[in-house]
Amino acid sequence: MSDHDDHSPIDDSPVDRDAIDRDAAGAQLHEARAATRRVAVEGSASASAWLTGLAAASAVYLAALGWFARTDEAEVLGVSLAFAAVLGVLAVVHLRRVRASSLGFSRRFGTAMGAWGACFAASLGAGLLIFPGSVAFFAVAGAITAVPPLWGSLRELVVVRG
């Protein structure tokens, strides 16, 4: 009689360990790519939402500044604090999912934020120094300042849909 039980057959065929390792590695690589794509899509959707909120908040903030003169310090401070609070809420809700630069920070997002910053700084500087209390200037400045984050938002959505 043999040393093993007839109910548990022993497979004496040669095992190609390289083929098993390649298959396992291929499956793990596929899972890693899927996880990377999922993180990129979630990050892009959050980046898009943040940029859209930034565009809206900036446009409203700048338009509101046009209603006040330089001497209306309390009102300007109140509008500025409200703007900061909106940006804080947007950041807490959306930016926590945006990947940091060491993990592939989107060039589209960085370009949109940089262009927004330049437009916003120019609008504030010119508006407060040259055109204080000018509703027309601040309305146009708000619309122009909203363009870079809206462009960035649309570009981020291409990643989500792509």
PDB file of N, CA and C in Angstrom, residues 9-81:
ATOM      1  N   PRO A   9      -5.090  13.028  -3.872  1.00  0.00           N
ATOM      2  CA  PRO A   9      -4.079  12.721  -4.897  1.00  0.00           C
ATOM      3  C   PRO A   9      -2.928  13.713  -4.853  1.00  0.00           C
ATOM      4  N   ILE A  10      -1.790  13.249  -5.193  1.00  0.00           N
ATOM      5  CA  ILE A  10      -0.588  14.075  -5.253  1.00  0.00           C
ATOM      6  C   ILE A  10      -0.323  14.375  -6.716  1.00  0.00           C
ATOM      7  N   ASP A  11      -0.130  15.655  -7.008  1.00  0.00           N
ATOM      8  CA  ASP A  11       0.153  16.071  -8.373  1.00  0.00           C
ATOM      9  C   ASP A  11       1.655  16.001  -8.567  1.00  0.00           C
ATOM     10  N   ASP A  12       2.080  15.037  -9.347  1.00  0.00           N
ATOM     11  CA  ASP A  12       3.505  14.861  -9.593  1.00  0.00           C
ATOM     12  C   ASP A  12       3.976  15.607 -10.843  1.00  0.00           C
ATOM     13  N   SER A  13       3.083  16.382 -11.484  1.00  0.00           N
ATOM     14  CA  SER A  13       3.482  17.098 -12.701  1.00  0.00           C
ATOM     15  C   SER A  13       4.381  18.277 -12.319  1.00  0.00           C
ATOM     16  N   PRO A  14       5.306  18.613 -13.199  1.00  0.00           N
ATOM     17  CA  PRO A  14       6.218  19.713 -12.892  1.00  0.00           C
ATOM     18  C   PRO A  14       5.448  21.050 -12.843  1.00  0.00           C
ATOM     19  N   VAL A  15       5.827  21.896 -11.901  1.00  0.00           N
ATOM     20  CA  VAL A  15       5.182  23.199 -11.727  1.00  0.00           C
ATOM     21  C   VAL A  15       6.093  24.273 -12.311  1.00  0.00           C
ATOM     22  N   ASP A  16       5.517  25.098 -13.172  1.00  0.00           N
ATOM     23  CA  ASP A  16       6.272  26.205 -13.758  1.00  0.00           C
ATOM     24  C   ASP A  16       6.095  27.422 -12.850  1.00  0.00           C
ATOM     25  N   ARG A  17       7.019  27.547 -11.882  1.00  0.00           N
ATOM     26  CA  ARG A  17       6.925  28.627 -10.890  1.00  0.00           C
ATOM     27  C   ARG A  17       7.055  30.010 -11.544  1.00  0.00           C
ATOM     28  N   ASP A  18       7.832  30.105 -12.628  1.00  0.00           N
ATOM     29  CA  ASP A  18       7.971  31.382 -13.327  1.00  0.00           C
ATOM     30  C   ASP A  18       6.628  31.835 -13.905  1.00  0.00           C
ATOM     31  N   ALA A  19       5.871  30.882 -14.456  1.00  0.00           N
ATOM     32  CA  ALA A  19       4.563  31.231 -15.023  1.00  0.00           C
ATOM     33  C   ALA A  19       3.619  31.695 -13.915  1.00  0.00           C
ATOM     34  N   ILE A  20       3.650  31.038 -12.782  1.00  0.00           N
ATOM     35  CA  ILE A  20       2.802  31.438 -11.652  1.00  0.00           C
ATOM     36  C   ILE A  20       3.202  32.822 -11.169  1.00  0.00           C
ATOM     37  N   ASP A  21       4.490  33.078 -11.046  1.00  0.00           N
ATOM     38  CA  ASP A  21       4.979  34.386 -10.594  1.00  0.00           C
ATOM     39  C   ASP A  21       4.601  35.484 -11.584  1.00  0.00           C
ATOM     40  N   ARG A  22       4.714  35.188 -12.893  1.00  0.00           N
ATOM     41  CA  ARG A  22       4.337  36.182 -13.905  1.00  0.00           C
ATOM     42  C   ARG A  22       2.849  36.485 -13.833  1.00  0.00           C
ATOM     43  N   ASP A  23       2.036  35.475 -13.662  1.00  0.00           N
ATOM     44  CA  ASP A  23       0.589  35.678 -13.570  1.00  0.00           C
ATOM     45  C   ASP A  23       0.230  36.486 -12.332  1.00  0.00           C
ATOM     46  N   ALA A  24       0.843  36.156 -11.208  1.00  0.00           N
ATOM     47  CA  ALA A  24       0.576  36.892  -9.969  1.00  0.00           C
ATOM     48  C   ALA A  24       1.049  38.336 -10.084  1.00  0.00           C
ATOM     49  N   ALA A  25       2.215  38.520 -10.665  1.00  0.00           N
ATOM     50  CA  ALA A  25       2.738  39.882 -10.837  1.00  0.00           C
ATOM     51  C   ALA A  25       1.850  40.675 -11.781  1.00  0.00           C
ATOM     52  N   GLY A  26       1.381  40.047 -12.839  1.00  0.00           N
ATOM     53  CA  GLY A  26       0.487  40.720 -13.781  1.00  0.00           C
ATOM     54  C   GLY A  26      -0.817  41.144 -13.115  1.00  0.00           C
ATOM     55  N   ALA A  27      -1.359  40.270 -12.282  1.00  0.00           N
ATOM     56  CA  ALA A  27      -2.596  40.593 -11.568  1.00  0.00           C
ATOM     57  C   ALA A  27      -2.376  41.733 -10.576  1.00  0.00           C
ATOM     58  N   GLN A  28      -1.251  41.691  -9.885  1.00  0.00           N
ATOM     59  CA  GLN A  28      -0.946  42.767  -8.928  1.00  0.00           C
ATOM     60  C   GLN A  28      -0.700  44.090  -9.655  1.00  0.00           C
ATOM     61  N   LEU A  29      -0.048  44.047 -10.792  1.00  0.00           N
ATOM     62  CA  LEU A  29       0.183  45.254 -11.578  1.00  0.00           C
ATOM     63  C   LEU A  29      -1.146  45.839 -12.062  1.00  0.00           C
ATOM     64  N   HIS A  30      -2.039  44.980 -12.499  1.00  0.00           N
ATOM     65  CA  HIS A  30      -3.370  45.429 -12.929  1.00  0.00           C
ATOM     66  C   HIS A  30      -4.115  46.089 -11.765  1.00  0.00           C
ATOM     67  N   GLU A  31      -4.057  45.495 -10.585  1.00  0.00           N
ATOM     68  CA  GLU A  31      -4.705  46.082  -9.399  1.00  0.00           C
ATOM     69  C   GLU A  31      -4.083  47.425  -9.040  1.00  0.00           C
ATOM     70  N   ALA A  32      -2.767  47.528  -9.129  1.00  0.00           N
ATOM     71  CA  ALA A  32      -2.084  48.783  -8.809  1.00  0.00           C
ATOM     72  C   ALA A  32      -2.469  49.879  -9.793  1.00  0.00           C
ATOM     73  N   ARG A  33      -2.545  49.537 -11.077  1.00  0.00           N
ATOM     74  CA  ARG A  33      -2.954  50.531 -12.078  1.00  0.00           C
ATOM     75  C   ARG A  33      -4.394  50.982 -11.846  1.00  0.00           C
ATOM     76  N   ALA A  34      -5.257  50.056 -11.507  1.00  0.00           N
ATOM     77  CA  ALA A  34      -6.656  50.402 -11.233  1.00  0.00           C
ATOM     78  C   ALA A  34      -6.760  51.318 -10.011  1.00  0.00           C
ATOM     79  N   ALA A  35      -5.970  51.034  -8.980  1.00  0.00           N
ATOM     80  CA  ALA A  35      -5.975  51.879  -7.778  1.00  0.00           C
ATOM     81  C   ALA A  35      -5.431  53.270  -8.091  1.00  0.00           C
ATOM     82  N   THR A  36      -4.372  53.342  -8.891  1.00  0.00           N
ATOM     83  CA  THR A  36      -3.806  54.632  -9.282  1.00  0.00           C
ATOM     84  C   THR A  36      -4.827  55.440 -10.061  1.00  0.00           C
ATOM     85  N   ARG A  37      -5.521  54.813 -10.973  1.00  0.00           N
ATOM     86  CA  ARG A  37      -6.552  55.491 -11.775  1.00  0.00           C
ATOM     87  C   ARG A  37      -7.688  55.985 -10.877  1.00  0.00           C
ATOM     88  N   ARG A  38      -8.100  55.158  -9.933  1.00  0.00           N
ATOM     89  CA  ARG A  38      -9.185  55.536  -9.016  1.00  0.00           C
ATOM     90  C   ARG A  38      -8.795  56.755  -8.180  1.00  0.00           C
ATOM     91  N   VAL A  39      -7.565  56.768  -7.684  1.00  0.00           N
ATOM     92  CA  VAL A  39      -7.078  57.909  -6.900  1.00  0.00           C
ATOM     93  C   VAL A  39      -7.006  59.156  -7.783  1.00  0.00           C
ATOM     94  N   ALA A  40      -6.518  59.003  -9.016  1.00  0.00           N
ATOM     95  CA  ALA A  40      -6.426  60.149  -9.924  1.00  0.00           C
ATOM     96  C   ALA A  40      -7.802  60.714 -10.244  1.00  0.00           C
ATOM     97  N   VAL A  41      -8.769  59.845 -10.488  1.00  0.00           N
ATOM     98  CA  VAL A  41     -10.120  60.298 -10.812  1.00  0.00           C
ATOM     99  C   VAL A  41     -10.753  60.997  -9.616  1.00  0.00           C
ATOM    100  N   GLU A  42     -10.622  60.394  -8.434  1.00  0.00           N
ATOM    101  CA  GLU A  42     -11.181  61.027  -7.239  1.00  0.00           C
ATOM    102  C   GLU A  42     -10.501  62.357  -6.964  1.00  0.00           C
ATOM    103  N   GLY A  43      -9.191  62.413  -7.118  1.00  0.00           N
ATOM    104  CA  GLY A  43      -8.456  63.660  -6.918  1.00  0.00           C
ATOM    105  C   GLY A  43      -8.835  64.700  -7.949  1.00  0.00           C
ATOM    106  N   SER A  44      -9.027  64.303  -9.200  1.00  0.00           N
ATOM    107  CA  SER A  44      -9.402  65.248 -10.246  1.00  0.00           C
ATOM    108  C   SER A  44     -10.803  65.788 -10.026  1.00  0.00           C
ATOM    109  N   ALA A  45     -11.719  64.946  -9.590  1.00  0.00           N
ATOM    110  CA  ALA A  45     -13.078  65.420  -9.314  1.00  0.00           C
ATOM    111  C   ALA A  45     -13.059  66.424  -8.161  1.00  0.00           C
ATOM    112  N   SER A  46     -12.282  66.151  -7.146  1.00  0.00           N
ATOM    113  CA  SER A  46     -12.171  67.089  -6.024  1.00  0.00           C
ATOM    114  C   SER A  46     -11.490  68.376  -6.439  1.00  0.00           C
ATOM    115  N   ALA A  47     -10.445  68.264  -7.256  1.00  0.00           N
ATOM    116  CA  ALA A  47      -9.758  69.457  -7.754  1.00  0.00           C
ATOM    117  C   ALA A  47     -10.705  70.296  -8.593  1.00  0.00           C
ATOM    118  N   SER A  48     -11.513  69.639  -9.424  1.00  0.00           N
ATOM    119  CA  SER A  48     -12.472  70.353 -10.255  1.00  0.00           C
ATOM    120  C   SER A  48     -13.506  71.080  -9.393  1.00  0.00           C
ATOM    121  N   ALA A  49     -14.013  70.407  -8.374  1.00  0.00           N
ATOM    122  CA  ALA A  49     -14.989  71.037  -7.480  1.00  0.00           C
ATOM    123  C   ALA A  49     -14.373  72.218  -6.740  1.00  0.00           C
ATOM    124  N   TRP A  50     -13.132  72.060  -6.272  1.00  0.00           N
ATOM    125  CA  TRP A  50     -12.441  73.152  -5.578  1.00  0.00           C
ATOM    126  C   TRP A  50     -12.281  74.351  -6.515  1.00  0.00           C
ATOM    127  N   LEU A  51     -11.811  74.106  -7.736  1.00  0.00           N
ATOM    128  CA  LEU A  51     -11.580  75.194  -8.675  1.00  0.00           C
ATOM    129  C   LEU A  51     -12.882  75.900  -9.064  1.00  0.00           C
ATOM    130  N   THR A  52     -13.946  75.148  -9.220  1.00  0.00           N
ATOM    131  CA  THR A  52     -15.245  75.760  -9.530  1.00  0.00           C
ATOM    132  C   THR A  52     -15.712  76.633  -8.371  1.00  0.00           C
ATOM    133  N   GLY A  53     -15.584  76.129  -7.153  1.00  0.00           N
ATOM    134  CA  GLY A  53     -15.953  76.914  -5.974  1.00  0.00           C
ATOM    135  C   GLY A  53     -15.088  78.152  -5.836  1.00  0.00           C
ATOM    136  N   LEU A  54     -13.801  78.016  -6.123  1.00  0.00           N
ATOM    137  CA  LEU A  54     -12.887  79.156  -6.067  1.00  0.00           C
ATOM    138  C   LEU A  54     -13.288  80.222  -7.077  1.00  0.00           C
ATOM    139  N   ALA A  55     -13.638  79.808  -8.279  1.00  0.00           N
ATOM    140  CA  ALA A  55     -14.054  80.755  -9.315  1.00  0.00           C
ATOM    141  C   ALA A  55     -15.289  81.528  -8.870  1.00  0.00           C
ATOM    142  N   ALA A  56     -16.279  80.814  -8.358  1.00  0.00           N
ATOM    143  CA  ALA A  56     -17.522  81.470  -7.923  1.00  0.00           C
ATOM    144  C   ALA A  56     -17.271  82.402  -6.738  1.00  0.00           C
ATOM    145  N   ALA A  57     -16.549  81.910  -5.747  1.00  0.00           N
ATOM    146  CA  ALA A  57     -16.289  82.716  -4.547  1.00  0.00           C
ATOM    147  C   ALA A  57     -15.472  83.957  -4.888  1.00  0.00           C
ATOM    148  N   SER A  58     -14.490  83.833  -5.762  1.00  0.00           N
ATOM    149  CA  SER A  58     -13.656  84.972  -6.147  1.00  0.00           C
ATOM    150  C   SER A  58     -14.469  86.024  -6.887  1.00  0.00           C
ATOM    151  N   ALA A  59     -15.302  85.561  -7.817  1.00  0.00           N
ATOM    152  CA  ALA A  59     -16.121  86.497  -8.592  1.00  0.00           C
ATOM    153  C   ALA A  59     -17.076  87.268  -7.679  1.00  0.00           C
ATOM    154  N   VAL A  60     -17.718  86.563  -6.756  1.00  0.00           N
ATOM    155  CA  VAL A  60     -18.647  87.220  -5.829  1.00  0.00           C
ATOM    156  C   VAL A  60     -17.888  88.170  -4.903  1.00  0.00           C
ATOM    157  N   TYR A  61     -16.766  87.732  -4.401  1.00  0.00           N
ATOM    158  CA  TYR A  61     -15.967  88.563  -3.497  1.00  0.00           C
ATOM    159  C   TYR A  61     -15.535  89.862  -4.176  1.00  0.00           C
ATOM    160  N   LEU A  62     -14.959  89.738  -5.365  1.00  0.00           N
ATOM    161  CA  LEU A  62     -14.496  90.934  -6.060  1.00  0.00           C
ATOM    162  C   LEU A  62     -15.658  91.855  -6.433  1.00  0.00           C
ATOM    163  N   ALA A  63     -16.761  91.278  -6.877  1.00  0.00           N
ATOM    164  CA  ALA A  63     -17.933  92.107  -7.198  1.00  0.00           C
ATOM    165  C   ALA A  63     -18.428  92.836  -5.951  1.00  0.00           C
ATOM    166  N   ALA A  64     -18.410  92.161  -4.817  1.00  0.00           N
ATOM    167  CA  ALA A  64     -18.858  92.790  -3.568  1.00  0.00           C
ATOM    168  C   ALA A  64     -17.939  93.937  -3.159  1.00  0.00           C
ATOM    169  N   LEU A  65     -16.642  93.786  -3.411  1.00  0.00           N
ATOM    170  CA  LEU A  65     -15.701  94.850  -3.043  1.00  0.00           C
ATOM    171  C   LEU A  65     -15.987  96.151  -3.794  1.00  0.00           C
ATOM    172  N   GLY A  66     -16.556  96.040  -4.981  1.00  0.00           N
ATOM    173  CA  GLY A  66     -16.856  97.225  -5.766  1.00  0.00           C
ATOM    174  C   GLY A  66     -17.879  98.148  -5.133  1.00  0.00           C
ATOM    175  N   TRP A  67     -18.637  97.647  -4.193  1.00  0.00           N
ATOM    176  CA  TRP A  67     -19.678  98.442  -3.549  1.00  0.00           C
ATOM    177  C   TRP A  67     -19.150  99.286  -2.401  1.00  0.00           C
ATOM    178  N   PHE A  68     -17.890  99.104  -2.055  1.00  0.00           N
ATOM    179  CA  PHE A  68     -17.345  99.798  -0.886  1.00  0.00           C
ATOM    180  C   PHE A  68     -16.202 100.727  -1.257  1.00  0.00           C
ATOM    181  N   ALA A  69     -16.130 101.824  -0.542  1.00  0.00           N
ATOM    182  CA  ALA A  69     -15.007 102.753  -0.693  1.00  0.00           C
ATOM    183  C   ALA A  69     -13.867 102.293   0.212  1.00  0.00           C
ATOM    184  N   ARG A  70     -12.707 102.889   0.036  1.00  0.00           N
ATOM    185  CA  ARG A  70     -11.564 102.544   0.886  1.00  0.00           C
ATOM    186  C   ARG A  70     -11.845 102.777   2.362  1.00  0.00           C
ATOM    187  N   THR A  71     -12.683 103.721   2.655  1.00  0.00           N
ATOM    188  CA  THR A  71     -12.957 104.060   4.058  1.00  0.00           C
ATOM    189  C   THR A  71     -13.955 103.111   4.714  1.00  0.00           C
ATOM    190  N   ASP A  72     -14.583 102.249   3.936  1.00  0.00           N
ATOM    191  CA  ASP A  72     -15.556 101.291   4.489  1.00  0.00           C
ATOM    192  C   ASP A  72     -14.828 100.045   4.991  1.00  0.00           C
ATOM    193  N   GLU A  73     -13.945 100.243   5.936  1.00  0.00           N
ATOM    194  CA  GLU A  73     -13.072  99.166   6.401  1.00  0.00           C
ATOM    195  C   GLU A  73     -13.827  98.005   7.026  1.00  0.00           C
ATOM    196  N   ALA A  74     -14.834  98.275   7.823  1.00  0.00           N
ATOM    197  CA  ALA A  74     -15.582  97.205   8.487  1.00  0.00           C
ATOM    198  C   ALA A  74     -16.293  96.324   7.461  1.00  0.00           C
ATOM    199  N   GLU A  75     -16.877  96.944   6.458  1.00  0.00           N
ATOM    200  CA  GLU A  75     -17.584  96.178   5.424  1.00  0.00           C
ATOM    201  C   GLU A  75     -16.607  95.340   4.590  1.00  0.00           C
ATOM    202  N   VAL A  76     -15.493  95.952   4.221  1.00  0.00           N
ATOM    203  CA  VAL A  76     -14.482  95.225   3.447  1.00  0.00           C
ATOM    204  C   VAL A  76     -13.935  94.051   4.268  1.00  0.00           C
ATOM    205  N   LEU A  77     -13.712  94.290   5.547  1.00  0.00           N
ATOM    206  CA  LEU A  77     -13.240  93.210   6.414  1.00  0.00           C
ATOM    207  C   LEU A  77     -14.282  92.101   6.516  1.00  0.00           C
ATOM    208  N   GLY A  78     -15.550  92.467   6.658  1.00  0.00           N
ATOM    209  CA  GLY A  78     -16.613  91.464   6.754  1.00  0.00           C
ATOM    210  C   GLY A  78     -16.714  90.610   5.503  1.00  0.00           C
ATOM    211  N   VAL A  79     -16.665  91.252   4.333  1.00  0.00           N
ATOM    212  CA  VAL A  79     -16.710  90.513   3.068  1.00  0.00           C
ATOM    213  C   VAL A  79     -15.470  89.636   2.924  1.00  0.00           C
ATOM    214  N   SER A  80     -14.327  90.148   3.339  1.00  0.00           N
ATOM    215  CA  SER A  80     -13.075  89.382   3.243  1.00  0.00           C
ATOM    216  C   SER A  80     -13.097  88.164   4.153  1.00  0.00           C
ATOM    217  N   LEU A  81     -13.621  88.313   5.356  1.00  0.00           N
ATOM    218  CA  LEU A  81     -13.720  87.172   6.275  1.00  0.00           C
ATOM    219  C   LEU A  81     -14.706  86.126   5.753  1.00  0.00           C
TER     220      LEU A  81
END
